[in-house]
PDB file of C-alpha atoms and ligand atoms in Angstrom:
ATOM      1  CA  UNK A  23     114.016 107.492  95.494  1.00 94.00           C
ATOM      2  CA  UNK A  24     110.444 107.773  94.285  1.00 98.00           C
ATOM      3  CA  UNK A  25     107.906 110.541  94.843  1.00 98.00           C
ATOM      4  CA  UNK A  26     104.237 109.787  95.387  1.00 98.00           C
ATOM      5  CA  UNK A  27     101.206 111.975  95.892  1.00 99.00           C
ATOM      6  CA  UNK A  28      98.961 111.809  98.958  1.00 99.00           C
ATOM      7  CA  UNK A  29      95.906 113.670 100.208  1.00 99.00           C
ATOM      8  CA  UNK A  30      94.639 113.806 103.751  1.00 99.00           C
ATOM      9  CA  UNK A  31      90.904 113.891 102.998  1.00 99.00           C
ATOM     10  CA  UNK A  32      88.280 116.157 104.664  1.00 99.00           C
ATOM     11  CA  UNK A  33      86.949 113.506 107.097  1.00 98.00           C
ATOM     12  CA  UNK A  34      90.431 112.974 108.589  1.00 98.00           C
ATOM     13  CA  UNK A  35      90.961 116.714 108.988  1.00 98.00           C
ATOM     14  CA  UNK A  36      87.570 117.094 110.716  1.00 98.00           C
ATOM     15  CA  UNK A  37      88.721 114.399 113.190  1.00 98.00           C
ATOM     16  CA  UNK A  38      92.051 116.232 113.789  1.00 98.00           C
ATOM     17  CA  UNK A  39      94.134 113.395 112.401  1.00 98.00           C
ATOM     18  CA  UNK A  40      96.528 115.286 110.109  1.00 98.00           C
ATOM     19  CA  UNK A  41      99.434 114.875 112.516  1.00 98.00           C
ATOM     20  CA  UNK A  42      98.795 111.201 113.235  1.00 98.00           C
ATOM     21  CA  UNK A  43      98.629 110.393 109.497  1.00 98.00           C
ATOM     22  CA  UNK A  44     101.763 112.351 108.623  1.00 98.00           C
ATOM     23  CA  UNK A  45     103.551 110.747 111.595  1.00 98.00           C
ATOM     24  CA  UNK A  46     102.690 107.293 110.216  1.00 98.00           C
ATOM     25  CA  UNK A  47     104.136 108.293 106.840  1.00 98.00           C
ATOM     26  CA  UNK A  48     107.312 109.649 108.383  1.00 98.00           C
ATOM     27  CA  UNK A  49     107.712 106.656 110.724  1.00 98.00           C
ATOM     28  CA  UNK A  50     107.479 104.373 107.668  1.00 98.00           C
ATOM     29  CA  UNK A  51     110.325 106.267 106.012  1.00 98.00           C
ATOM     30  CA  UNK A  52     108.247 108.448 103.674  1.00 98.00           C
ATOM     31  CA  UNK A  53     109.669 111.965 103.782  1.00 98.00           C
ATOM     32  CA  UNK A  54     107.359 114.958 103.319  1.00 98.00           C
ATOM     33  CA  UNK A  55     108.961 116.951 100.480  1.00 98.00           C
ATOM     34  CA  UNK A  56     105.973 119.304  99.784  1.00 98.00           C
ATOM     35  CA  UNK A  57     102.743 120.044 101.603  1.00 98.00           C
ATOM     36  CA  UNK A  58      99.871 122.495 101.476  1.00 98.00           C
ATOM     37  CA  UNK A  59      96.421 122.843 102.959  1.00 98.00           C
ATOM     38  CA  UNK A  60      93.807 123.651 100.400  1.00 98.00           C
ATOM     39  CA  UNK A  61      90.045 123.524  99.829  1.00 98.00           C
ATOM     40  CA  UNK A  62      89.394 121.929  96.476  1.00 98.00           C
ATOM     41  CA  UNK A  63      87.024 123.582  94.021  1.00 98.00           C
ATOM     42  CA  UNK A  64      84.477 121.360  92.308  1.00 98.00           C
ATOM     43  CA  UNK A  65      86.444 121.804  89.115  1.00 98.00           C
ATOM     44  CA  UNK A  66      89.678 120.620  90.809  1.00 98.00           C
ATOM     45  CA  UNK A  67      88.001 117.647  92.441  1.00 98.00           C
ATOM     46  CA  UNK A  68      86.308 116.586  89.171  1.00 98.00           C
ATOM     47  CA  UNK A  69      89.563 117.071  87.241  1.00 98.00           C
ATOM     48  CA  UNK A  70      91.615 115.138  89.759  1.00 98.00           C
ATOM     49  CA  UNK A  71      89.172 112.227  89.768  1.00 98.00           C
ATOM     50  CA  UNK A  72      88.372 112.449  86.016  1.00 98.00           C
ATOM     51  CA  UNK A  73      89.168 108.741  85.513  1.00 97.00           C
ATOM     52  CA  UNK A  74      86.146 107.965  87.733  1.00 98.00           C
ATOM     53  CA  UNK A  75      83.744 110.400  86.030  1.00 98.00           C
ATOM     54  CA  UNK A  76      81.477 107.628  84.731  1.00 98.00           C
ATOM     55  CA  UNK A  77      81.314 105.795  88.074  1.00 98.00           C
ATOM     56  CA  UNK A  78      78.100 105.967  90.175  1.00 98.00           C
ATOM     57  CA  UNK A  79      80.032 107.385  93.166  1.00 98.00           C
ATOM     58  CA  UNK A  80      81.606 110.285  91.247  1.00 98.00           C
ATOM     59  CA  UNK A  81      79.141 113.081  92.182  1.00 98.00           C
ATOM     60  CA  UNK A  82      79.158 112.101  95.823  1.00 98.00           C
ATOM     61  CA  UNK A  83      82.965 111.780  95.823  1.00 98.00           C
ATOM     62  CA  UNK A  84      83.473 115.277  94.424  1.00 98.00           C
ATOM     63  CA  UNK A  85      80.972 116.706  96.940  1.00 98.00           C
ATOM     64  CA  UNK A  86      82.850 114.971  99.763  1.00 99.00           C
ATOM     65  CA  UNK A  87      86.280 116.085  98.518  1.00 98.00           C
ATOM     66  CA  UNK A  88      85.125 119.722  98.454  1.00 98.00           C
ATOM     67  CA  UNK A  89      83.342 119.580 101.813  1.00 98.00           C
ATOM     68  CA  UNK A  90      86.319 120.967 103.729  1.00 98.00           C
ATOM     69  CA  UNK A  91      90.025 121.516 103.503  1.00 98.00           C
ATOM     70  CA  UNK A  92      92.455 118.769 102.506  1.00 98.00           C
ATOM     71  CA  UNK A  93      96.225 118.473 102.940  1.00 99.00           C
ATOM     72  CA  UNK A  94      98.084 117.842  99.699  1.00 99.00           C
ATOM     73  CA  UNK A  95     101.404 116.010 100.142  1.00 98.00           C
ATOM     74  CA  UNK A  96     104.363 114.899  98.089  1.00 98.00           C
ATOM     75  CA  UNK A  97     106.041 111.967  99.850  1.00 99.00           C
ATOM     76  CA  UNK A  98     109.407 110.485  98.952  1.00 98.00           C
ATOM     77  CA  UNK A  99     110.939 107.129  99.721  1.00 98.00           C
ATOM     78  CA  UNK A 100     112.499 104.096  98.095  1.00 98.00           C
ATOM     79  CA  UNK A 101     109.540 102.424  96.414  1.00 98.00           C
ATOM     80  CA  UNK A 102     107.433 105.351  97.636  1.00 98.00           C
ATOM     81  CA  UNK A 103     104.297 104.688  95.552  1.00 98.00           C
ATOM     82  CA  UNK A 104     103.831 101.148  96.795  1.00 98.00           C
ATOM     83  CA  UNK A 105     105.023 101.985 100.294  1.00 98.00           C
ATOM     84  CA  UNK A 106     102.294 104.618 100.758  1.00 99.00           C
ATOM     85  CA  UNK A 107      99.561 102.461  99.159  1.00 98.00           C
ATOM     86  CA  UNK A 108     100.440  99.607 101.573  1.00 98.00           C
ATOM     87  CA  UNK A 109     100.454 101.935 104.547  1.00 98.00           C
ATOM     88  CA  UNK A 110      97.006 103.310 103.593  1.00 98.00           C
ATOM     89  CA  UNK A 111      95.441  99.890 103.109  1.00 98.00           C
ATOM     90  CA  UNK A 112      92.422  98.877 101.033  1.00 98.00           C
ATOM     91  CA  UNK A 113      90.043 101.475  99.578  1.00 98.00           C
ATOM     92  CA  UNK A 114      87.230 100.264 101.810  1.00 98.00           C
ATOM     93  CA  UNK A 115      88.225 100.780 105.483  1.00 98.00           C
ATOM     94  CA  UNK A 116      86.064  97.775 106.408  1.00 98.00           C
ATOM     95  CA  UNK A 117      88.370  95.588 104.279  1.00 98.00           C
ATOM     96  CA  UNK A 118      91.643  97.351 105.170  1.00 98.00           C
ATOM     97  CA  UNK A 119      94.210  95.401 107.210  1.00 98.00           C
ATOM     98  CA  UNK A 120      94.583  96.199 110.923  1.00 98.00           C
ATOM     99  CA  UNK A 121      97.041  98.999 111.581  1.00 98.00           C
ATOM    100  CA  UNK A 122      96.617 100.646 108.161  1.00 98.00           C
ATOM    101  CA  UNK A 123      95.698 104.317 107.896  1.00 98.00           C
ATOM    102  CA  UNK A 124      92.324 103.665 106.267  1.00 98.00           C
ATOM    103  CA  UNK A 125      91.429 101.060 108.915  1.00 98.00           C
ATOM    104  CA  UNK A 126      92.349 103.517 111.662  1.00 98.00           C
ATOM    105  CA  UNK A 127      90.970 106.756 110.239  1.00 98.00           C
ATOM    106  CA  UNK A 128      88.531 105.837 107.450  1.00 98.00           C
ATOM    107  CA  UNK A 129      84.800 106.322 108.076  1.00 98.00           C
ATOM    108  CA  UNK A 130      83.424 104.770 104.859  1.00 98.00           C
ATOM    109  CA  UNK A 131      84.547 103.626 101.420  1.00 98.00           C
ATOM    110  CA  UNK A 132      84.151 107.254 100.311  1.00 98.00           C
ATOM    111  CA  UNK A 133      85.451 109.071 103.394  1.00 98.00           C
ATOM    112  CA  UNK A 134      88.482 106.744 103.658  1.00 98.00           C
ATOM    113  CA  UNK A 135      90.856 109.381 105.083  1.00 98.00           C
ATOM    114  CA  UNK A 136      93.612 109.416 102.480  1.00 99.00           C
ATOM    115  CA  UNK A 137      94.481 109.260  98.802  1.00 99.00           C
ATOM    116  CA  UNK A 138      97.551 107.690  97.306  1.00 99.00           C
ATOM    117  CA  UNK A 139      98.739 107.444  93.736  1.00 98.00           C
ATOM    118  CA  UNK A 140      98.361 103.964  92.226  1.00 98.00           C
ATOM    119  CA  UNK A 141     101.381 104.051  89.867  1.00 98.00           C
ATOM    120  CA  UNK A 142     104.503 106.124  89.315  1.00 98.00           C
ATOM    121  CA  UNK A 143     102.937 107.642  86.192  1.00 98.00           C
ATOM    122  CA  UNK A 144      99.837 108.599  88.196  1.00 98.00           C
ATOM    123  CA  UNK A 145     102.032 110.050  90.926  1.00 98.00           C
ATOM    124  CA  UNK A 146     103.812 112.311  88.442  1.00 98.00           C
ATOM    125  CA  UNK A 147     100.543 113.441  86.910  1.00 98.00           C
ATOM    126  CA  UNK A 148      98.890 114.053  90.292  1.00 98.00           C
ATOM    127  CA  UNK A 149     101.871 115.968  91.708  1.00 98.00           C
ATOM    128  CA  UNK A 150     101.882 118.197  88.612  1.00 98.00           C
ATOM    129  CA  UNK A 151      98.121 118.743  89.020  1.00 98.00           C
ATOM    130  CA  UNK A 152      98.637 120.490  92.358  1.00 98.00           C
ATOM    131  CA  UNK A 153     102.306 121.546  92.663  1.00 98.00           C
ATOM    132  CA  UNK A 154     104.590 123.730  90.577  1.00 94.00           C
ATOM    133  CA  UNK A 155     108.057 122.379  89.787  1.00 84.00           C
TER     134      UNK A 155
HETATM  135  O1  CDP B   3      91.664 105.603  96.424  1.00 63.37           O
HETATM  136  P1  CDP B   3      91.830 104.248  95.760  1.00 63.37           P
HETATM  137  O2  CDP B   3      92.857 104.273  94.645  1.00 63.37           O
HETATM  138  O3  CDP B   3      92.120 103.156  96.780  1.00 63.37           O
HETATM  139  O4  CDP B   3      90.422 103.880  95.122  1.00 63.37           O
HETATM  140  P2  CDP B   3      89.760 104.254  93.726  1.00 63.37           P
HETATM  141  O5  CDP B   3      89.053 103.051  93.207  1.00 63.37           O
HETATM  142  O6  CDP B   3      90.801 104.881  92.815  1.00 63.37           O
HETATM  143  O7  CDP B   3      88.654 105.318  94.102  1.00 63.37           O
HETATM  144  C1  CDP B   3      88.990 106.672  94.362  1.00 63.37           C
HETATM  145  C2  CDP B   3      88.194 107.107  95.567  1.00 63.37           C
HETATM  146  O8  CDP B   3      86.812 107.086  95.236  1.00 63.37           O
HETATM  147  C3  CDP B   3      88.332 106.263  96.803  1.00 63.37           C
HETATM  148  O9  CDP B   3      89.491 106.529  97.568  1.00 63.37           O
HETATM  149  C4  CDP B   3      87.066 106.620  97.535  1.00 63.37           C
HETATM  150  O10 CDP B   3      87.162 107.864  98.241  1.00 63.37           O
HETATM  151  C5  CDP B   3      86.054 106.787  96.420  1.00 63.37           C
HETATM  152  N1  CDP B   3      85.202 105.590  96.158  1.00 63.37           N
HETATM  153  C6  CDP B   3      83.901 105.606  96.551  1.00 63.37           C
HETATM  154  O11 CDP B   3      83.429 106.604  97.098  1.00 63.37           O
HETATM  155  N2  CDP B   3      83.111 104.485  96.349  1.00 63.37           N
HETATM  156  C7  CDP B   3      83.610 103.394  95.741  1.00 63.37           C
HETATM  157  N3  CDP B   3      82.841 102.342  95.559  1.00 63.37           N
HETATM  158  C8  CDP B   3      84.958 103.363  95.349  1.00 63.37           C
HETATM  159  C9  CDP B   3      85.756 104.482  95.563  1.00 63.37           C
HETATM  160 MG1   MG B   4      92.782 105.294  92.888  1.00 63.37          MG
END
């Protein structure tokens, strides 16, 4: 079993899609093993996305991620990291495959409804960023 880290982003919460997104995870066999609703501080958003700090979208991304509450999730499944990334679809909802979470609930490349760890190492780092052991 593999744990991954997910965020339901502010645009999805504004559209009342928390339940639909978590249901898609559960229906795909990803078990919710930790969850909390939280409004990120600018410091948390910037720290979480530090790898993107030099990118042109960074300031806008941190503003978006602090614009309302998010739901922080630890999901667990066989091959959980890849399973959740596939279920979310491509970063840009316009390019995401039909039936994926970002296609269904994404509003733009920035407000793309969900986050998912890219690697197992990233998942471990991201879980530790927001959750105690
Ligand atoms: O989230 P993912 O791993 O698919 O993409 P990323 O390249 O790691 O980018 C992190 C987040 O930055 C994305 O999920 C988008 O919210 C945002 N982003 C953006 O606003 N504009 C871009 N051109 C690329 C990413
Ligand atoms: Mg990423």
